Short mmCIF file of C-alpha atoms in Angstrom, two decimals:
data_model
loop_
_atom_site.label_atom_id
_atom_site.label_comp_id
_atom_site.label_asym_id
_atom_site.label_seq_id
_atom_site.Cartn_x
_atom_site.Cartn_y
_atom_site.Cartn_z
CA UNK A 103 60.41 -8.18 44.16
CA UNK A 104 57.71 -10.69 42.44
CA UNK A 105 54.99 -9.45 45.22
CA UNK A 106 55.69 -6.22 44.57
CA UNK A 107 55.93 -6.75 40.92
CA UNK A 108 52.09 -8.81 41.40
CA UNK A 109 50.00 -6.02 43.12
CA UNK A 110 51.16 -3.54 40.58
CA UNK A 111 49.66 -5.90 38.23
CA UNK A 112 47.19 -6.03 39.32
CA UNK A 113 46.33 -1.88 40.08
CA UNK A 114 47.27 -1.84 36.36
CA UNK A 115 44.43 -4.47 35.35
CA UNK A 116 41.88 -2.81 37.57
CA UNK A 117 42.69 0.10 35.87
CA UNK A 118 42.81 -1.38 32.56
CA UNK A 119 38.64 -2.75 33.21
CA UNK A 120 37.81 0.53 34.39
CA UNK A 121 39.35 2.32 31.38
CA UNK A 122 37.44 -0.55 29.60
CA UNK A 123 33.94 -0.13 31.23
CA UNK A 124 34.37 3.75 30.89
CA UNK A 125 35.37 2.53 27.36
CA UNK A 126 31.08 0.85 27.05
CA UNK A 127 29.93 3.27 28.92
CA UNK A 128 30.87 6.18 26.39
CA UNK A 129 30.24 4.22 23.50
CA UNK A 130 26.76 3.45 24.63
CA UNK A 131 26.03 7.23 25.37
CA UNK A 132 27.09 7.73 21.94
CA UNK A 133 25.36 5.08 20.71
CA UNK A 134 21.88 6.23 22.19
CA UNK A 135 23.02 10.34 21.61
CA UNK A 136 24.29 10.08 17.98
CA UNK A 137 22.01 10.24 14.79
CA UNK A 138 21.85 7.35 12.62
CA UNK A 139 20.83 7.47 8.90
CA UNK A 140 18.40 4.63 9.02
CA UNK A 141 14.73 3.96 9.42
CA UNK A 142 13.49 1.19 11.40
CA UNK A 143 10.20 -0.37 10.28
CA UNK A 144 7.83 -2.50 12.78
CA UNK A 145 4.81 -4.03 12.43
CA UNK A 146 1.97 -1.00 13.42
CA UNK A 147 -1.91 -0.63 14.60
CA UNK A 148 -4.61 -2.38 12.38
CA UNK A 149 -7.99 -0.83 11.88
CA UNK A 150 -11.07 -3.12 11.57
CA UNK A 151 -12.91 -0.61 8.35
CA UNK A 152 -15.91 -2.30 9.12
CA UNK A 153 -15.85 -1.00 12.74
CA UNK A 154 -15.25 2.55 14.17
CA UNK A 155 -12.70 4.71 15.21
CA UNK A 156 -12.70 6.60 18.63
CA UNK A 157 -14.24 9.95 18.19
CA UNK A 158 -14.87 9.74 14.74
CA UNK A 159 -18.22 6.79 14.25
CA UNK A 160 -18.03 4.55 11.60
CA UNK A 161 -14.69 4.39 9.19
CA UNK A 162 -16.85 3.77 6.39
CA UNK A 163 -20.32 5.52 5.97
CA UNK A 164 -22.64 4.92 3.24
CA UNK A 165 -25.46 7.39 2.03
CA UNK A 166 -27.80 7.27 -0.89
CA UNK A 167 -27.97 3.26 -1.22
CA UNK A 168 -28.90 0.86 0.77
CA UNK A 169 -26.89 -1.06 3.22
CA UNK A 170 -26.55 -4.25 5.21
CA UNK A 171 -25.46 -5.40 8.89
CA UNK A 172 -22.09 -6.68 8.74
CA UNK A 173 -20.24 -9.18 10.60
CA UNK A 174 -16.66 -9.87 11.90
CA UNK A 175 -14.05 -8.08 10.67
CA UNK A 176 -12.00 -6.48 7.54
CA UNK A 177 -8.49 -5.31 9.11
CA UNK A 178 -6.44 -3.13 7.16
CA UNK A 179 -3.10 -3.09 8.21
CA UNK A 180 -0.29 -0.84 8.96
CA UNK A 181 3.60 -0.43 9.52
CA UNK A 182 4.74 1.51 12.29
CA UNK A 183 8.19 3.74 10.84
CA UNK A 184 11.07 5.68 12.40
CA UNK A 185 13.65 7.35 11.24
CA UNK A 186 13.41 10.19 8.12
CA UNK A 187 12.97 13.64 8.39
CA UNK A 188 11.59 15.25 11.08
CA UNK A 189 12.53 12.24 13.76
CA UNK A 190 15.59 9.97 13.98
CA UNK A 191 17.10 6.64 15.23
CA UNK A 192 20.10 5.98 16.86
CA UNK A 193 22.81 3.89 16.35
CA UNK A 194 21.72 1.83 19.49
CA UNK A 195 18.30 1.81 18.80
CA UNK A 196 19.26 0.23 15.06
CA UNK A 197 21.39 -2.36 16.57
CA UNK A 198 18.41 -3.69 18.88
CA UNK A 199 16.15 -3.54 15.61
CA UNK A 200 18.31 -5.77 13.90
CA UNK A 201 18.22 -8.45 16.83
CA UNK A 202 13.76 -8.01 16.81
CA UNK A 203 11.53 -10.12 14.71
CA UNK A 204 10.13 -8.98 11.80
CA UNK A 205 11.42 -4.87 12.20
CA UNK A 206 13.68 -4.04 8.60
CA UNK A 207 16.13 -1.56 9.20
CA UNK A 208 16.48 0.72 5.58
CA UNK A 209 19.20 3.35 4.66
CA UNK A 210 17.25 6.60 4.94
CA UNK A 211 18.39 7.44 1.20
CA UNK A 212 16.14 4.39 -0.01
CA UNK A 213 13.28 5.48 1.53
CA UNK A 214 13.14 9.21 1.33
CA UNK A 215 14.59 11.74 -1.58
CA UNK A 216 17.32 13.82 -0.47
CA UNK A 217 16.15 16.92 1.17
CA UNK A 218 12.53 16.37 1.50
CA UNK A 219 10.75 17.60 4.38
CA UNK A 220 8.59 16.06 7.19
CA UNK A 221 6.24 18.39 6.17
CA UNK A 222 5.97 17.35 2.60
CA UNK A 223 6.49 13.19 3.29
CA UNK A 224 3.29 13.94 5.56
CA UNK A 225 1.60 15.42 2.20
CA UNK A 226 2.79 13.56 0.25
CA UNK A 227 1.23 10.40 2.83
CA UNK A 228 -2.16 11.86 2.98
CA UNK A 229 -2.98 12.71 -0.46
CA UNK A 230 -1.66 8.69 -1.22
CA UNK A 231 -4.17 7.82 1.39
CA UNK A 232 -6.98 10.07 -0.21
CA UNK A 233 -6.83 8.70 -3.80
CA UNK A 234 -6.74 5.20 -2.22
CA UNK A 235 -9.55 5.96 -0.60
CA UNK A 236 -11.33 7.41 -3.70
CA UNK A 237 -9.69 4.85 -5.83
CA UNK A 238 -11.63 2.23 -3.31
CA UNK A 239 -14.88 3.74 -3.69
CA UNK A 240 -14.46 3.43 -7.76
CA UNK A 241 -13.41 0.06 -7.64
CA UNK A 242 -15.99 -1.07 -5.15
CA UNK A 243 -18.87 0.63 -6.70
CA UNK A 244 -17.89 -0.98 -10.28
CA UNK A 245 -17.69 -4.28 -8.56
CA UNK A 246 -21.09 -3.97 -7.67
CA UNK A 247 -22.37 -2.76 -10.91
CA UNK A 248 -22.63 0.71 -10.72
CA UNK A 249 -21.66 2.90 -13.67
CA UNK A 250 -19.06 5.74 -13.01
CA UNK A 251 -18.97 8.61 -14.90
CA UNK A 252 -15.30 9.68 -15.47
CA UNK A 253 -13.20 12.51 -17.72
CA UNK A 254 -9.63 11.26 -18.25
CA UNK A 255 -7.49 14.62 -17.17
CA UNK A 256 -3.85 14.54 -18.01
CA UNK A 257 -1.98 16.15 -14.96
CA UNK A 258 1.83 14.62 -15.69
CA UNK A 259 3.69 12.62 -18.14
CA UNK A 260 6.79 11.08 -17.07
CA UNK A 261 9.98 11.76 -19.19
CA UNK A 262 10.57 8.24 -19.92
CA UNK A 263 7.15 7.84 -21.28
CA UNK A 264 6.76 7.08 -25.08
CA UNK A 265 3.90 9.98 -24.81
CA UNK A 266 6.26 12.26 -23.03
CA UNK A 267 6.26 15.18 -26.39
CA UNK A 268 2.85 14.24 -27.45
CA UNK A 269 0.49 15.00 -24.33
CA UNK A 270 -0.07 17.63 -22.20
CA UNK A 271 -1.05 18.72 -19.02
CA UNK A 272 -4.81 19.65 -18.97
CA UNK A 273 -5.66 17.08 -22.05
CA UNK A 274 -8.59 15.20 -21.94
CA UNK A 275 -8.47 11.42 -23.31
CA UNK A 276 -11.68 10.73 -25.19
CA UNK A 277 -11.62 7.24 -26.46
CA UNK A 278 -8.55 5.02 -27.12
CA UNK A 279 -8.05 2.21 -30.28
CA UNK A 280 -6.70 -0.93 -29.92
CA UNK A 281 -6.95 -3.75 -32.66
CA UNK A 282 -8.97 -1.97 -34.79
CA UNK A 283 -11.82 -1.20 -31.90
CA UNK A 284 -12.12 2.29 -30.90
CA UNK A 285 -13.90 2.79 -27.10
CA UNK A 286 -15.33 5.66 -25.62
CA UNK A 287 -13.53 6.72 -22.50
CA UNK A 288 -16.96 7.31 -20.71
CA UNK A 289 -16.13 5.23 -17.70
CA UNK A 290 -13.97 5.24 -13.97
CA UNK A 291 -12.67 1.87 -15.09
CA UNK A 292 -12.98 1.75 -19.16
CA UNK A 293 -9.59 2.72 -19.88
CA UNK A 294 -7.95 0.62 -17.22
CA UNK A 295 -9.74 -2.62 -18.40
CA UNK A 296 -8.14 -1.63 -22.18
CA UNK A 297 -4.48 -1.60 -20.26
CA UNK A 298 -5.01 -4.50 -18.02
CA UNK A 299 -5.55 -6.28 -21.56
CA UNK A 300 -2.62 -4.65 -23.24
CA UNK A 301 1.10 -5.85 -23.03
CA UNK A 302 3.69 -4.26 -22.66
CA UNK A 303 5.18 -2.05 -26.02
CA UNK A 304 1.82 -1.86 -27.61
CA UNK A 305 1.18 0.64 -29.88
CA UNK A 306 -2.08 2.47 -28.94
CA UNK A 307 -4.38 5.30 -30.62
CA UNK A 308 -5.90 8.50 -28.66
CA UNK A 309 -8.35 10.97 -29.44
CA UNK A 310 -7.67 13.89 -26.88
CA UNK A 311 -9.40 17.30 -26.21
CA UNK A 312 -6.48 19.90 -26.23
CA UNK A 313 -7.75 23.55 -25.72
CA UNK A 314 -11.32 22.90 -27.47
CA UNK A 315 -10.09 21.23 -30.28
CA UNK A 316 -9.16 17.37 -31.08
CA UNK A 317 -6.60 15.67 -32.12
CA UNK A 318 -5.16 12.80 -32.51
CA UNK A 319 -1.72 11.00 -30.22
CA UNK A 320 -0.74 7.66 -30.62
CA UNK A 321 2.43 6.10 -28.58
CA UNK A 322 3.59 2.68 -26.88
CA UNK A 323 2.76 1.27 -23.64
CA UNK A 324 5.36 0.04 -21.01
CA UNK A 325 5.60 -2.72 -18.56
CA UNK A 326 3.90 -1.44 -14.97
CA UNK A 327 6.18 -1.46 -12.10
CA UNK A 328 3.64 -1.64 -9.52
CA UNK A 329 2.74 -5.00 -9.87
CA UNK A 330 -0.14 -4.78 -12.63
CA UNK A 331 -1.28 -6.91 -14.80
CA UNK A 332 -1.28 -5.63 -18.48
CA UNK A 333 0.47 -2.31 -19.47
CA UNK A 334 0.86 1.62 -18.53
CA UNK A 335 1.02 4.91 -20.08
CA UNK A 336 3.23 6.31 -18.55
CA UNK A 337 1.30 9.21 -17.91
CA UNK A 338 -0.48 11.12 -14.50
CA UNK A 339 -4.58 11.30 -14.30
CA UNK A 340 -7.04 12.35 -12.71
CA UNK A 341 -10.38 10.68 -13.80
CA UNK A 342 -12.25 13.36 -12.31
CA UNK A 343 -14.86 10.31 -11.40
CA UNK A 344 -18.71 11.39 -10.46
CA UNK A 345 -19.76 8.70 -7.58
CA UNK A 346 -23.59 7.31 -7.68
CA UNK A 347 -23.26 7.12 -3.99
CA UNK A 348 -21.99 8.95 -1.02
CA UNK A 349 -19.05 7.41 0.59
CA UNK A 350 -17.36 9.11 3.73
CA UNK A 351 -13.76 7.14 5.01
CA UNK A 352 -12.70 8.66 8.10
CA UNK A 353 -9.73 7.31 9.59
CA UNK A 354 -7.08 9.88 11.36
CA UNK A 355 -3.48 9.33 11.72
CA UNK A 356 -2.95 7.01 8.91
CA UNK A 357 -1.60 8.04 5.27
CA UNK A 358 -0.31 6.01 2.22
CA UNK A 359 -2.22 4.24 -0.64
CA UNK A 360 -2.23 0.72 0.85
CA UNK A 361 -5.09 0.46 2.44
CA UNK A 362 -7.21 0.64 -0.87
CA UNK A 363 -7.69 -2.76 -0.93
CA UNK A 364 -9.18 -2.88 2.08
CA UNK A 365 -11.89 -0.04 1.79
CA UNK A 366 -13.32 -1.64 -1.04
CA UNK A 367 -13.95 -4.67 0.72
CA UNK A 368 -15.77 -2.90 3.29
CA UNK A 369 -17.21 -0.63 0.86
CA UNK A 370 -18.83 -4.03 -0.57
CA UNK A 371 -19.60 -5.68 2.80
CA UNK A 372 -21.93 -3.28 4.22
CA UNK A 373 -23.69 -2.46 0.43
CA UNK A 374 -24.19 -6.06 -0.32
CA UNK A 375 -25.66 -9.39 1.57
CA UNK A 376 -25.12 -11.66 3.03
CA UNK A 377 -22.46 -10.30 5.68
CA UNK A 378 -18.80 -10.67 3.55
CA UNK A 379 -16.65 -11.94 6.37
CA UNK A 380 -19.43 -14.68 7.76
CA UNK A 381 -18.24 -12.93 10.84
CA UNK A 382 -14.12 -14.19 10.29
CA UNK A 383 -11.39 -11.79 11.07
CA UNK A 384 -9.51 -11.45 7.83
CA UNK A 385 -6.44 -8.69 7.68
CA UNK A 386 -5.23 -7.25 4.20
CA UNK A 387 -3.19 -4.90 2.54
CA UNK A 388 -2.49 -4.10 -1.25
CA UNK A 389 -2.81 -0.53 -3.08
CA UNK A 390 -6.00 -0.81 -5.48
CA UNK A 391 -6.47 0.77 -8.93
CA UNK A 392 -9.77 2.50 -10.72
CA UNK A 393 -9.99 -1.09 -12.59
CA UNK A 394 -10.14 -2.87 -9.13
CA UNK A 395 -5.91 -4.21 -9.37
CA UNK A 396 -4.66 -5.12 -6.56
CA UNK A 397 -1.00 -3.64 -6.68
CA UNK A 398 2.07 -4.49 -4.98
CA UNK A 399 3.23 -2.31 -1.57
CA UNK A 400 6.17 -2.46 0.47
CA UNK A 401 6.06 -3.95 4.61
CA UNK A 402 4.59 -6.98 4.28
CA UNK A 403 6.29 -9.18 7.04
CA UNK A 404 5.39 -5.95 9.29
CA UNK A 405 2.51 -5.74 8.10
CA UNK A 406 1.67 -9.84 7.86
CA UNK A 407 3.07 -10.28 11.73
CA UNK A 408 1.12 -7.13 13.29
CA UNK A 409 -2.42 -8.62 11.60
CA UNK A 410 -1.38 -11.61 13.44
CA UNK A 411 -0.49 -9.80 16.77
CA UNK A 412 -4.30 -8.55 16.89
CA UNK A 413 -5.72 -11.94 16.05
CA UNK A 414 -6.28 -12.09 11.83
CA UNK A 415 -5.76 -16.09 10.69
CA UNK A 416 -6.34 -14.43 6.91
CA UNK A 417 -3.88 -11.79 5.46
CA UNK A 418 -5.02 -10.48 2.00
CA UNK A 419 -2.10 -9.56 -0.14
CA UNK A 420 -1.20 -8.28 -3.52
CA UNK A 421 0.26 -11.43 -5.80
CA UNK A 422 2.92 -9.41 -6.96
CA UNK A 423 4.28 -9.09 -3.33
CA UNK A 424 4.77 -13.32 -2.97
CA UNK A 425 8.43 -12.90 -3.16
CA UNK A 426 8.35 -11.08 0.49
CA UNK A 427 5.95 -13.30 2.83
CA UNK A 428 7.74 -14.78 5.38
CA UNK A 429 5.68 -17.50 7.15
CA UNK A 430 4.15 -16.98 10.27
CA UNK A 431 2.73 -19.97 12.34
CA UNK A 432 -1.14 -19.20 13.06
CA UNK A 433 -1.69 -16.59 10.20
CA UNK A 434 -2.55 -17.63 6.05
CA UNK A 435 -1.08 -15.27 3.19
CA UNK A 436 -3.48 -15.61 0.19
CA UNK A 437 -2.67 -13.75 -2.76
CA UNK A 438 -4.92 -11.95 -4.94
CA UNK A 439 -4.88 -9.89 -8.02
CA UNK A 440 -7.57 -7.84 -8.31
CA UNK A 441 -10.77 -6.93 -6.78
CA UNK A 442 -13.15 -9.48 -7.61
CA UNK A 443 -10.59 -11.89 -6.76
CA UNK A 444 -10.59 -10.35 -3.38
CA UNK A 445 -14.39 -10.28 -2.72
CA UNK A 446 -14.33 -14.50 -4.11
CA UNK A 447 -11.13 -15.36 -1.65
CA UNK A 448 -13.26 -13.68 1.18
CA UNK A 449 -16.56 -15.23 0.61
CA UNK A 450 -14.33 -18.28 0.33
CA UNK A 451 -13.11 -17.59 4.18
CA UNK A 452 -16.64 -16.90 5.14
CA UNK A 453 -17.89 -20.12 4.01
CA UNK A 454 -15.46 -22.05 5.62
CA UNK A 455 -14.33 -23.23 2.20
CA UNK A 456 -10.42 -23.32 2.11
CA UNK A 457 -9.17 -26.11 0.49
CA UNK A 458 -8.48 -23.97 -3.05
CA UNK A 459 -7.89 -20.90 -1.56
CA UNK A 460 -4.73 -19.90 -3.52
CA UNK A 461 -1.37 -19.52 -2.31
CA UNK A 462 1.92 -17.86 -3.03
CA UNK A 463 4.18 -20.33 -4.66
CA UNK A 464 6.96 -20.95 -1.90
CA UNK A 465 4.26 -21.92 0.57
#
């Protein structure tokens, strides 16, 4: 009886590991079959602006000024997402991007509003990556001491603005009064040096154009929450800018606004001597403002560990964005605030003079 009772043990435990490895084997089917409502982020491609791009010549072209060889390279960074309408990620697929270096797996909710379309994220991506790049040109050209021509258009005011009732779409700010001083809003970058000076809850004076006439709005200004020094409205623009100088960008296949940084580097290397980059490799990221701000961006360990991946020993990064750097052996964060900042860190680099290059305050 105890043989007998023994090999029907044991045809019940082979049994019992078959039902178990049929047991895997379905769950990883499911795993790799069934939608999950994530998106996994990985570091992506970099881009050297200074160099070209296959098929298209030069990122950054420059016509009606005059322009300089340039050395090295300025590497603007990317991160590489999936997940969100119009593709998906699996439930097996997030459980192997939890186990890889520097990939962040998100709840699809936080990063895209409910319903949206692929369609309209890929809009919405390219016309972020369009007024970065015309944001860039502004920035860089004011840098250099150009004077831009601008007319302050109102397109938007957010509800929670304090000039939500009092302007309107199609208004046109003329000059703004702060302390007693009144200035003309003439300028790409005049009314974003008033804000950058301005805290937060400051009571400020406009003169707008409203339907040929002019009156008079006056509200408070609100903390940013992009990472900007000074104060915002509150309000949607479009500073309908007139540039001195003819500035293509072409670079296909990538959208957002965080390249802006970036571009106006490059814009600056190849209209100014001697060569920026002394012929270094120096990556960077950071969304840039008409006032030359460098403001705060999401992906930066993606971003900071694919820079490295393609040889970068500089990252340029927005200051506001410290809080996320995670160090990488072989690869420097240096945080900047705004565009002159930038071009002095870089010359820094170039010159080989990095002792009191500044740095994030966990480092």
């Amino acid at each position: 009886m105890a043989g007998k009772q023994s090999k029907k043990s044991r045809r019940q435990g082979r049994i019992g590991k078959a039902m178990m490895a049929l047991s895997l084997v379905g769950f990883l089917v499911l795993g790799f079959a069934i939608r999950a409502p994530f998106v996994i982020e990985s570091p992506g491609p970099t881009f050297d602006v200074l160099g070209s791009q296959s098929g298209q010549g030069q990122i950054i072209k420059v016509e009606g000024a005059k322009t300089y060889p340039t050395k090295g390279q300025l590497r603007m960074v990317t991160v590489s997402m999936r997940g969100g309408p119009g593709t998906h990620v699996t439930y097996a697929e997030v459980l192997l991007a939890k186990i890889r270096s520097f990939t962040e797996v998100l709840p699809e909710s936080s990063v895209y509003p409910a319903g949206v379309t692929a369609k309209q994220v890929e809009q919405v991506s390219q016309a972020q990556m369009e007024d970065s790049q015309l944001s860039a040109k502004v920035a860089a050209l004011s840098e250099l001491g150009y004077k831009i021509p601008a007319k302050f258009k109102v397109t938007g005011v957010a509800p929670d603005s304090d000039f939500a009732a009092k302007l309107k779409e199609n208004d046109i700010l003329q000059t703004v009064t702060f302390r007693g001083k009144t200035r003309q809003l003439e300028l790409a970058n005049s009314l974003f040096d008033v804000l950058e000076q301005t805290p937060p809850g400051t009571s400020l004076d406009f003169s707008v154009q409203r339907a040929g006439k002019t009156i008079s709005v006056s509200g408070k200004t609100r903390k940013p929450n992009d990472g900007r020094q000074g104060s915002q409205l509150g309000i949607f623009l479009n500073p309908q800018a007139k540039l001195p100088v003819d500035i293509k960008i072409a670079l296909q296949e990538v959208g957002g606004p965080s390249a802006g940084t970036m571009f106006a580097l490059g814009i600056i290397d190849r209209m100014s001597a001697p060569s920026l980059t002394g012929g270094k490799e120096i990556a960077g990221t950071g969304a840039i403002s008409y006032g030359g701000q460098v403001l705060a961006i999401s992906g930066i360990p993606q971003k900071m560990a694919g820079a490295k991946k393609d040889g970068a020993q500089w990252f340029l990064m927005p200051k506001a964005n410290c809080p996320q750097v995670e160090p990488i052996k072989g690869i420097r964060a240096i945080p900047v605030q705004n565009l002159h900042q930038a071009r002095q860190v870089t010359a820094q680099i170039a010159a080989n003079q990095i002792q009191k290059l500044p740095r994030c305050p966990a480092q």
